[in-house]
Amino acid sequence: MAVSVPAGLLAALASARHVVALTGSGISAESGVPTFRDAQTGLWAKFSPEQLATPEAFARDPELVWRWYRWRRDLVARAQPNAGHLALVELAALVPAFALVTQNVDGLHQRAGSRDVVEFHGNILVDRCSVACEGPGPARALPATTSIASTGDDELPRCTACGALLRPGVVWFGEAIPDAALIAAHRAVRECDVFISIGTSSLVFPAAGLASDARRAGAALIEINPSPTPLTAAADFVIEAPAGAALPAIVAALRR
Ligand code: NAD
Ligand code: ZN
C-alpha cells in the first residue's frame, strides 16, 4: 500500500530532539496477533476480555484464565515482528532521542531489535506469583494448549517460594501499571517534542492519557491507525493506514 506522508509530519520528526512512540495491539495485528477487538474468535468467542483479563476472573476460575493465556502465548510465540516493528528500530536510530512505550505484552518490539522498551502492561511470556510474594520469580512457561477441555487446577503452575498459583505477568483490567514503567513513560513524555500514537484505540487508561500529557508538554501529536480514535481530532498529523505500511513510509521519507 502506498502511503503518503505529510510534509509537516516529516519536518516535525526531522527537527525533533526527543520522540516518544506509544504502541498498541494494532501494530501487532499484521504479525497475526489479534487485537482485543478481534481476539474473541473461535473457541474464545463467548468470553469478553473483561471475563478473562481481570483479577476477579483469575480468582473465580484460574484454570480458564490460564487456558486463554496459554493459547495467546502460543500464538505470540509463533508470531514474527512485522515491517512496523522493524521500522521503529530504524526510526530510533534516525532521531537524537527515542523512547518506545508499548501496551503490548507480546515482546515483538524486543524481538525486532528495539531496546529499552517500556512495557506498560507487562509481558505475556513471563509468569509471576499471584499473591506477589517476594520470592524468586520463576518464569516457567507451560506448554500452550488450544483445547478448552478442563485440565484441572493440579496442572496450574505454582510459586516455588510460597506455593500460591502463578499468573501471567501482564497487567489486567483494574490493576496498576508497574511503577518503573509509569515513571519511565512519564519522564519520556515530559521531554518529548513529537509523540506518535500507533495502533492503539486510545481508550485504555492510563496509557491513553500519555498523548494529552505530551501535548501539554508542547509536543506535536502524530497518529497512525486505519480507524479513527478519540485522539484523532486532537492529532496534528494522522496517517490512516496500517502501521506496517505507514512506519516504513515515514522512515523511507526521512532518509531521503
Ligand atoms: P485495542 O484492541 O483497543 O485497539 C487496537 C487499535 O489498533 C484499534 O484502534 C485499531 O483500529 C488499530 N489497528 C488495527 N489494525 C491496525 C494496523 N494494522 N495498524 C495500526 N493500527 C491498527 O488495543 P489497545 O489500544 O492496545 O488496548 C487494548 C489492550 O489490550 C492493551 O492494554 C494491550 O495490553 C492489550 N492487548 C495486547 C495485545 C498484544 O500484546 N499484541 C493484543 C491484544 C490486546
Ligand atoms: Zn509466591
JSON list of C-alpha atoms and ligand atoms in Angstrom, two decimals, residues 23-30 33-39 72 76 102-108 121 124 171 173 198-204 224-229 241-244, ligand 1:
[
{"chain": "A", "resi": 23, "resn": "THR", "atom": "CA", "xyz": [2.12, 1.38, 20.51]},
{"chain": "A", "resi": 24, "resn": "GLY", "atom": "CA", "xyz": [-0.99, -0.72, 20.99]},
{"chain": "A", "resi": 25, "resn": "SER", "atom": "CA", "xyz": [-2.15, -4.05, 19.74]},
{"chain": "A", "resi": 26, "resn": "GLY", "atom": "CA", "xyz": [-2.78, -2.67, 16.23]},
{"chain": "A", "resi": 27, "resn": "ILE", "atom": "CA", "xyz": [0.95, -2.74, 15.44]},
{"chain": "A", "resi": 28, "resn": "SER", "atom": "CA", "xyz": [1.00, -6.50, 16.06]},
{"chain": "A", "resi": 29, "resn": "ALA", "atom": "CA", "xyz": [-2.15, -7.20, 14.05]},
{"chain": "A", "resi": 30, "resn": "GLU", "atom": "CA", "xyz": [-0.07, -7.62, 10.90]},
{"chain": "A", "resi": 33, "resn": "VAL", "atom": "CA", "xyz": [-1.61, -11.36, 16.90]},
{"chain": "A", "resi": 34, "resn": "PRO", "atom": "CA", "xyz": [-5.24, -10.27, 17.15]},
{"chain": "A", "resi": 35, "resn": "THR", "atom": "CA", "xyz": [-6.24, -7.01, 18.83]},
{"chain": "A", "resi": 36, "resn": "PHE", "atom": "CA", "xyz": [-8.66, -7.39, 21.73]},
{"chain": "A", "resi": 37, "resn": "ARG", "atom": "CA", "xyz": [-11.48, -6.34, 19.46]},
{"chain": "A", "resi": 38, "resn": "ASP", "atom": "CA", "xyz": [-10.59, -9.15, 17.05]},
{"chain": "A", "resi": 39, "resn": "ALA", "atom": "CA", "xyz": [-9.27, -11.66, 19.58]},
{"chain": "A", "resi": 72, "resn": "ARG", "atom": "CA", "xyz": [-2.38, -16.50, 23.42]},
{"chain": "A", "resi": 76, "resn": "VAL", "atom": "CA", "xyz": [2.62, -14.88, 20.28]},
{"chain": "A", "resi": 102, "resn": "THR", "atom": "CA", "xyz": [4.14, -0.27, 24.44]},
{"chain": "A", "resi": 103, "resn": "GLN", "atom": "CA", "xyz": [0.81, -1.52, 25.73]},
{"chain": "A", "resi": 104, "resn": "ASN", "atom": "CA", "xyz": [1.57, -4.81, 24.03]},
{"chain": "A", "resi": 105, "resn": "VAL", "atom": "CA", "xyz": [2.54, -7.83, 26.04]},
{"chain": "A", "resi": 106, "resn": "ASP", "atom": "CA", "xyz": [3.86, -9.84, 23.10]},
{"chain": "A", "resi": 107, "resn": "GLY", "atom": "CA", "xyz": [7.56, -8.91, 23.18]},
{"chain": "A", "resi": 108, "resn": "LEU", "atom": "CA", "xyz": [7.59, -8.35, 19.39]},
{"chain": "A", "resi": 121, "resn": "HIS", "atom": "CA", "xyz": [1.14, -3.77, 30.56]},
{"chain": "A", "resi": 124, "resn": "ILE", "atom": "CA", "xyz": [2.69, -12.43, 28.47]},
{"chain": "A", "resi": 171, "resn": "VAL", "atom": "CA", "xyz": [-1.40, -6.01, 33.84]},
{"chain": "A", "resi": 173, "resn": "PHE", "atom": "CA", "xyz": [-8.05, -4.52, 33.73]},
{"chain": "A", "resi": 198, "resn": "ILE", "atom": "CA", "xyz": [0.44, 3.80, 16.81]},
{"chain": "A", "resi": 199, "resn": "GLY", "atom": "CA", "xyz": [-2.23, 1.09, 16.60]},
{"chain": "A", "resi": 200, "resn": "THR", "atom": "CA", "xyz": [-3.97, 1.96, 19.82]},
{"chain": "A", "resi": 201, "resn": "SER", "atom": "CA", "xyz": [-7.65, 2.67, 20.32]},
{"chain": "A", "resi": 202, "resn": "SER", "atom": "CA", "xyz": [-6.74, 5.40, 22.87]},
{"chain": "A", "resi": 203, "resn": "LEU", "atom": "CA", "xyz": [-9.45, 4.05, 25.14]},
{"chain": "A", "resi": 204, "resn": "VAL", "atom": "CA", "xyz": [-7.46, 2.18, 27.78]},
{"chain": "A", "resi": 224, "resn": "ILE", "atom": "CA", "xyz": [-1.13, 6.06, 12.88]},
{"chain": "A", "resi": 225, "resn": "ASN", "atom": "CA", "xyz": [-4.30, 3.99, 12.77]},
{"chain": "A", "resi": 226, "resn": "PRO", "atom": "CA", "xyz": [-6.56, 2.84, 9.91]},
{"chain": "A", "resi": 227, "resn": "SER", "atom": "CA", "xyz": [-9.61, 3.76, 12.04]},
{"chain": "A", "resi": 228, "resn": "PRO", "atom": "CA", "xyz": [-10.43, 6.97, 13.92]},
{"chain": "A", "resi": 229, "resn": "THR", "atom": "CA", "xyz": [-9.99, 7.07, 17.71]},
{"chain": "A", "resi": 241, "resn": "ALA", "atom": "CA", "xyz": [-3.11, 3.31, 7.30]},
{"chain": "A", "resi": 242, "resn": "PRO", "atom": "CA", "xyz": [-1.79, 0.09, 8.82]},
{"chain": "A", "resi": 243, "resn": "ALA", "atom": "CA", "xyz": [1.39, 0.55, 10.86]},
{"chain": "A", "resi": 244, "resn": "GLY", "atom": "CA", "xyz": [3.24, -1.96, 8.67]},
{"chain": "B", "resi": 1, "resn": "NAD", "atom": "P1", "xyz": [-7.28, -2.16, 21.00]},
{"chain": "B", "resi": 1, "resn": "NAD", "atom": "O1", "xyz": [-7.59, -3.58, 20.62]},
{"chain": "B", "resi": 1, "resn": "NAD", "atom": "O2", "xyz": [-8.18, -1.46, 21.93]},
{"chain": "B", "resi": 1, "resn": "NAD", "atom": "O3", "xyz": [-7.14, -1.27, 19.70]},
{"chain": "B", "resi": 1, "resn": "NAD", "atom": "C1", "xyz": [-6.39, -1.66, 18.58]},
{"chain": "B", "resi": 1, "resn": "NAD", "atom": "C2", "xyz": [-6.28, -0.49, 17.63]},
{"chain": "B", "resi": 1, "resn": "NAD", "atom": "O4", "xyz": [-5.42, -0.88, 16.57]},
{"chain": "B", "resi": 1, "resn": "NAD", "atom": "C3", "xyz": [-7.62, -0.07, 17.00]},
{"chain": "B", "resi": 1, "resn": "NAD", "atom": "O5", "xyz": [-7.77, 1.32, 17.14]},
{"chain": "B", "resi": 1, "resn": "NAD", "atom": "C4", "xyz": [-7.46, -0.47, 15.52]},
{"chain": "B", "resi": 1, "resn": "NAD", "atom": "O6", "xyz": [-8.10, 0.44, 14.64]},
{"chain": "B", "resi": 1, "resn": "NAD", "atom": "C5", "xyz": [-5.96, -0.39, 15.36]},
{"chain": "B", "resi": 1, "resn": "NAD", "atom": "N1", "xyz": [-5.39, -1.22, 14.30]},
{"chain": "B", "resi": 1, "resn": "NAD", "atom": "C6", "xyz": [-5.86, -2.40, 13.80]},
{"chain": "B", "resi": 1, "resn": "NAD", "atom": "N2", "xyz": [-5.01, -2.85, 12.86]},
{"chain": "B", "resi": 1, "resn": "NAD", "atom": "C7", "xyz": [-4.02, -1.96, 12.74]},
{"chain": "B", "resi": 1, "resn": "NAD", "atom": "C8", "xyz": [-2.84, -1.87, 11.96]},
{"chain": "B", "resi": 1, "resn": "NAD", "atom": "N3", "xyz": [-2.52, -2.83, 11.05]},
{"chain": "B", "resi": 1, "resn": "NAD", "atom": "N4", "xyz": [-2.01, -0.80, 12.12]},
{"chain": "B", "resi": 1, "resn": "NAD", "atom": "C9", "xyz": [-2.31, 0.17, 13.01]},
{"chain": "B", "resi": 1, "resn": "NAD", "atom": "N5", "xyz": [-3.41, 0.15, 13.79]},
{"chain": "B", "resi": 1, "resn": "NAD", "atom": "C10", "xyz": [-4.25, -0.90, 13.66]},
{"chain": "B", "resi": 1, "resn": "NAD", "atom": "O7", "xyz": [-5.79, -2.24, 21.55]},
{"chain": "B", "resi": 1, "resn": "NAD", "atom": "P2", "xyz": [-5.00, -1.33, 22.57]},
{"chain": "B", "resi": 1, "resn": "NAD", "atom": "O8", "xyz": [-5.25, 0.10, 22.29]},
{"chain": "B", "resi": 1, "resn": "NAD", "atom": "O9", "xyz": [-3.61, -1.83, 22.54]},
{"chain": "B", "resi": 1, "resn": "NAD", "atom": "O10", "xyz": [-5.64, -1.62, 24.02]},
{"chain": "B", "resi": 1, "resn": "NAD", "atom": "C11", "xyz": [-6.12, -2.85, 24.46]},
{"chain": "B", "resi": 1, "resn": "NAD", "atom": "C12", "xyz": [-5.30, -3.59, 25.49]},
{"chain": "B", "resi": 1, "resn": "NAD", "atom": "O11", "xyz": [-5.15, -4.92, 25.03]},
{"chain": "B", "resi": 1, "resn": "NAD", "atom": "C13", "xyz": [-3.92, -3.14, 25.74]},
{"chain": "B", "resi": 1, "resn": "NAD", "atom": "O12", "xyz": [-3.86, -2.87, 27.08]},
{"chain": "B", "resi": 1, "resn": "NAD", "atom": "C14", "xyz": [-2.99, -4.31, 25.45]},
{"chain": "B", "resi": 1, "resn": "NAD", "atom": "O13", "xyz": [-2.18, -4.58, 26.58]},
{"chain": "B", "resi": 1, "resn": "NAD", "atom": "C15", "xyz": [-3.87, -5.49, 25.26]},
{"chain": "B", "resi": 1, "resn": "NAD", "atom": "N6", "xyz": [-3.56, -6.38, 24.12]},
{"chain": "B", "resi": 1, "resn": "NAD", "atom": "C16", "xyz": [-2.28, -6.63, 23.72]},
{"chain": "B", "resi": 1, "resn": "NAD", "atom": "C17", "xyz": [-2.01, -7.42, 22.61]},
{"chain": "B", "resi": 1, "resn": "NAD", "atom": "C18", "xyz": [-0.57, -7.68, 22.19]},
{"chain": "B", "resi": 1, "resn": "NAD", "atom": "O14", "xyz": [0.32, -7.65, 23.03]},
{"chain": "B", "resi": 1, "resn": "NAD", "atom": "N7", "xyz": [-0.30, -7.89, 20.90]},
{"chain": "B", "resi": 1, "resn": "NAD", "atom": "C19", "xyz": [-3.06, -7.97, 21.88]},
{"chain": "B", "resi": 1, "resn": "NAD", "atom": "C20", "xyz": [-4.37, -7.69, 22.31]},
{"chain": "B", "resi": 1, "resn": "NAD", "atom": "C21", "xyz": [-4.60, -6.89, 23.41]}
]
